[in-house]
């Protein structure tokens, strides 16, 4: 029997159509003939995969939960997507395990910066569903609410009560704050904080890309 969170996750995925993924597009990316393995690129402090202490050779795949401890960080590559998880963070990954394609991410707490190849993904903080398309993003979840920045690219924020859909197209950081009121979450614009341009350039470089030319 599905839990309310699982039913909400599935209904949003179906309603917004973000499960229609192209495996070929996600794997090929921008460099013909190149696809990147699922690897941990950097790791600092305490990191757990499915509650087991991670090592530099641990494989991360859809279905896994990645957690970090105090003063900890992990940067990992899956296909042509790059994830940087900060301290005290918990990230659940869902998708096609056979092809290692992530379609859905649930950030329970902490911070995540990611750069994505072409294709459609969805990330879920506690009171929203955010559609992502070939985008650089930064998200922070704390007890008061969710800070979400579309660093570049296109996203769509749907609040949990479905009463607000916010399409976002950004060339250089468009941020919002979403409250964690489960019955009536609110969204408001916010300012750039918690991340920097050079981090995005670095993450993109790990898969042979750069941010868009209009990112400035």
Short mmCIF file of C-alpha atoms in Angstrom, two decimals, residues 16-209:
data_model
loop_
_atom_site.label_atom_id
_atom_site.label_comp_id
_atom_site.label_asym_id
_atom_site.label_seq_id
_atom_site.Cartn_x
_atom_site.Cartn_y
_atom_site.Cartn_z
CA UNK A 16 3.49 16.79 -15.37
CA UNK A 17 4.77 14.14 -17.77
CA UNK A 18 8.31 14.01 -16.47
CA UNK A 19 8.56 10.23 -16.81
CA UNK A 20 8.84 10.48 -20.58
CA UNK A 21 12.62 10.27 -20.61
CA UNK A 22 14.92 9.69 -23.55
CA UNK A 23 17.65 7.24 -22.56
CA UNK A 24 19.64 7.94 -25.70
CA UNK A 25 19.64 11.68 -25.13
CA UNK A 26 20.62 11.36 -21.48
CA UNK A 27 23.53 9.05 -22.22
CA UNK A 28 24.95 10.75 -25.27
CA UNK A 29 24.84 14.32 -23.97
CA UNK A 30 26.86 16.91 -25.84
CA UNK A 31 29.92 14.83 -26.74
CA UNK A 32 29.25 12.17 -29.39
CA UNK A 33 30.21 8.68 -28.32
CA UNK A 34 30.94 9.61 -24.72
CA UNK A 35 29.05 8.50 -21.61
CA UNK A 36 30.33 8.71 -18.05
CA UNK A 37 30.30 5.91 -15.52
CA UNK A 38 28.60 6.21 -12.16
CA UNK A 39 31.57 7.30 -10.08
CA UNK A 40 32.35 9.18 -6.90
CA UNK A 41 34.60 12.02 -7.96
CA UNK A 42 35.25 13.61 -4.57
CA UNK A 43 34.32 12.70 -1.01
CA UNK A 44 35.04 14.45 2.28
CA UNK A 45 34.03 13.50 5.82
CA UNK A 46 31.28 10.96 6.50
CA UNK A 47 29.14 9.68 3.62
CA UNK A 48 26.70 6.76 3.61
CA UNK A 49 24.99 4.98 0.72
CA UNK A 50 21.90 3.11 1.96
CA UNK A 51 23.24 3.52 5.52
CA UNK A 52 26.54 1.82 4.62
CA UNK A 53 29.75 3.86 4.83
CA UNK A 54 30.83 4.84 1.33
CA UNK A 55 34.31 4.45 -0.14
CA UNK A 56 35.83 5.94 -3.27
CA UNK A 57 34.82 2.81 -5.22
CA UNK A 58 31.20 2.64 -4.04
CA UNK A 59 28.75 2.67 -6.94
CA UNK A 60 25.70 4.92 -6.70
CA UNK A 61 22.60 3.97 -8.68
CA UNK A 62 18.90 4.79 -8.92
CA UNK A 63 17.13 3.46 -5.85
CA UNK A 64 19.94 4.51 -3.51
CA UNK A 65 19.83 7.01 -0.65
CA UNK A 66 22.92 9.17 -0.19
CA UNK A 67 23.58 10.82 3.19
CA UNK A 68 26.34 13.07 4.49
CA UNK A 69 27.41 14.01 8.01
CA UNK A 70 28.91 17.06 9.64
CA UNK A 71 31.51 18.96 7.56
CA UNK A 72 31.06 16.43 4.77
CA UNK A 73 30.58 16.56 1.02
CA UNK A 74 30.31 14.23 -1.94
CA UNK A 75 30.51 14.90 -5.67
CA UNK A 76 29.38 12.05 -7.89
CA UNK A 77 28.63 11.52 -11.57
CA UNK A 78 25.75 9.47 -12.92
CA UNK A 79 25.62 9.23 -16.70
CA UNK A 80 26.20 12.87 -17.69
CA UNK A 81 24.63 14.42 -14.60
CA UNK A 82 26.76 15.68 -11.71
CA UNK A 83 25.64 15.95 -8.07
CA UNK A 84 27.29 17.86 -5.23
CA UNK A 85 25.74 17.07 -1.86
CA UNK A 86 26.68 19.23 1.11
CA UNK A 87 26.87 18.56 4.86
CA UNK A 88 23.97 16.99 6.76
CA UNK A 89 22.12 16.15 3.55
CA UNK A 90 19.89 13.25 2.50
CA UNK A 91 19.12 12.56 -1.17
CA UNK A 92 16.97 9.73 -2.50
CA UNK A 93 17.43 8.74 -6.15
CA UNK A 94 14.80 7.04 -8.28
CA UNK A 95 14.81 5.97 -11.91
CA UNK A 96 15.92 3.29 -14.36
CA UNK A 97 18.38 1.07 -12.49
CA UNK A 98 19.28 -0.96 -15.59
CA UNK A 99 20.48 2.12 -17.49
CA UNK A 100 21.50 4.12 -14.37
CA UNK A 101 19.20 6.97 -15.37
CA UNK A 102 17.79 9.10 -12.55
CA UNK A 103 14.33 10.54 -13.21
CA UNK A 104 13.34 11.63 -9.71
CA UNK A 105 15.24 13.01 -6.73
CA UNK A 106 13.88 13.70 -3.26
CA UNK A 107 16.00 16.02 -1.10
CA UNK A 108 14.92 15.51 2.50
CA UNK A 109 17.40 17.92 4.07
CA UNK A 110 20.63 19.75 3.35
CA UNK A 111 21.99 21.14 0.08
CA UNK A 112 22.36 19.91 -3.46
CA UNK A 113 23.97 21.53 -6.47
CA UNK A 114 23.58 19.66 -9.75
CA UNK A 115 24.14 20.10 -13.47
CA UNK A 116 22.06 17.99 -15.83
CA UNK A 117 22.36 16.86 -19.41
CA UNK A 118 19.49 17.09 -21.88
CA UNK A 119 16.38 15.27 -20.76
CA UNK A 120 13.74 15.66 -18.10
CA UNK A 121 14.12 15.15 -14.35
CA UNK A 122 12.10 16.05 -11.30
CA UNK A 123 13.33 17.00 -7.83
CA UNK A 124 11.04 17.00 -4.82
CA UNK A 125 11.61 19.05 -1.68
CA UNK A 126 8.97 18.55 1.05
CA UNK A 127 6.21 20.80 -0.37
CA UNK A 128 6.85 21.04 -4.11
CA UNK A 129 7.72 19.17 -7.30
CA UNK A 130 10.27 20.86 -9.55
CA UNK A 131 10.65 19.83 -13.18
CA UNK A 132 14.16 20.20 -14.61
CA UNK A 133 15.36 20.26 -18.21
CA UNK A 134 19.08 20.41 -19.00
CA UNK A 135 19.62 22.75 -16.11
CA UNK A 136 22.04 23.90 -13.43
CA UNK A 137 20.35 24.11 -10.03
CA UNK A 138 21.01 24.69 -6.34
CA UNK A 139 18.58 23.65 -3.61
CA UNK A 140 18.67 23.85 0.17
CA UNK A 141 16.10 22.24 2.46
CA UNK A 142 15.89 23.23 6.13
CA UNK A 143 13.10 23.07 8.74
CA UNK A 144 11.68 26.46 7.72
CA UNK A 145 11.49 25.92 3.99
CA UNK A 146 13.19 25.23 0.67
CA UNK A 147 15.50 27.61 -1.15
CA UNK A 148 15.66 26.77 -4.86
CA UNK A 149 17.73 28.49 -7.55
CA UNK A 150 17.50 27.89 -11.28
CA UNK A 151 21.09 28.85 -12.01
CA UNK A 152 20.52 28.49 -15.76
CA UNK A 153 18.08 26.66 -17.96
CA UNK A 154 14.37 25.89 -17.56
CA UNK A 155 12.45 24.61 -14.55
CA UNK A 156 8.85 24.47 -13.41
CA UNK A 157 7.87 24.66 -9.74
CA UNK A 158 4.56 23.08 -8.71
CA UNK A 159 3.48 23.58 -5.11
CA UNK A 160 2.13 20.57 -3.25
CA UNK A 161 -1.42 21.96 -3.12
CA UNK A 162 -1.29 22.34 -6.95
CA UNK A 163 -2.55 25.91 -6.60
CA UNK A 164 0.60 27.47 -8.02
CA UNK A 165 2.76 26.54 -10.99
CA UNK A 166 5.81 28.73 -11.52
CA UNK A 167 7.68 28.30 -14.84
CA UNK A 168 11.25 29.62 -14.65
CA UNK A 169 13.68 30.40 -17.46
CA UNK A 170 17.01 31.69 -16.23
CA UNK A 171 20.36 32.69 -17.70
CA UNK A 172 21.97 33.68 -14.39
CA UNK A 173 20.29 32.63 -11.13
CA UNK A 174 16.59 32.99 -10.45
CA UNK A 175 15.86 32.00 -6.85
CA UNK A 176 12.70 31.26 -4.87
CA UNK A 177 11.81 30.31 -1.31
CA UNK A 178 9.06 27.76 -0.68
CA UNK A 179 7.56 27.41 2.81
CA UNK A 180 7.00 24.00 4.42
CA UNK A 181 3.37 24.52 5.36
CA UNK A 182 1.98 21.19 4.15
CA UNK A 183 -1.59 22.48 3.77
CA UNK A 184 -0.80 25.75 2.07
CA UNK A 185 2.83 26.20 0.99
CA UNK A 186 3.82 29.65 -0.24
CA UNK A 187 6.41 30.73 -2.78
CA UNK A 188 8.31 34.00 -3.01
CA UNK A 189 11.33 35.33 -4.90
CA UNK A 190 14.72 35.25 -3.19
CA UNK A 191 18.31 36.38 -3.73
CA UNK A 192 21.46 34.49 -4.68
CA UNK A 193 23.03 32.77 -1.69
CA UNK A 194 24.80 29.56 -0.74
CA UNK A 195 26.50 28.88 -4.09
CA UNK A 196 28.82 30.46 -6.64
CA UNK A 197 29.34 30.48 -10.39
CA UNK A 198 32.72 28.77 -10.25
CA UNK A 199 31.14 25.71 -8.62
CA UNK A 200 28.85 25.28 -11.61
CA UNK A 201 31.75 25.62 -14.04
CA UNK A 202 33.65 22.98 -12.09
CA UNK A 203 30.77 20.50 -12.00
CA UNK A 204 30.13 20.91 -15.73
CA UNK A 205 33.82 20.34 -16.44
CA UNK A 206 33.61 16.86 -14.89
CA UNK A 207 31.48 15.75 -17.85
CA UNK A 208 33.24 17.82 -20.50
CA UNK A 209 30.77 20.70 -20.63
#
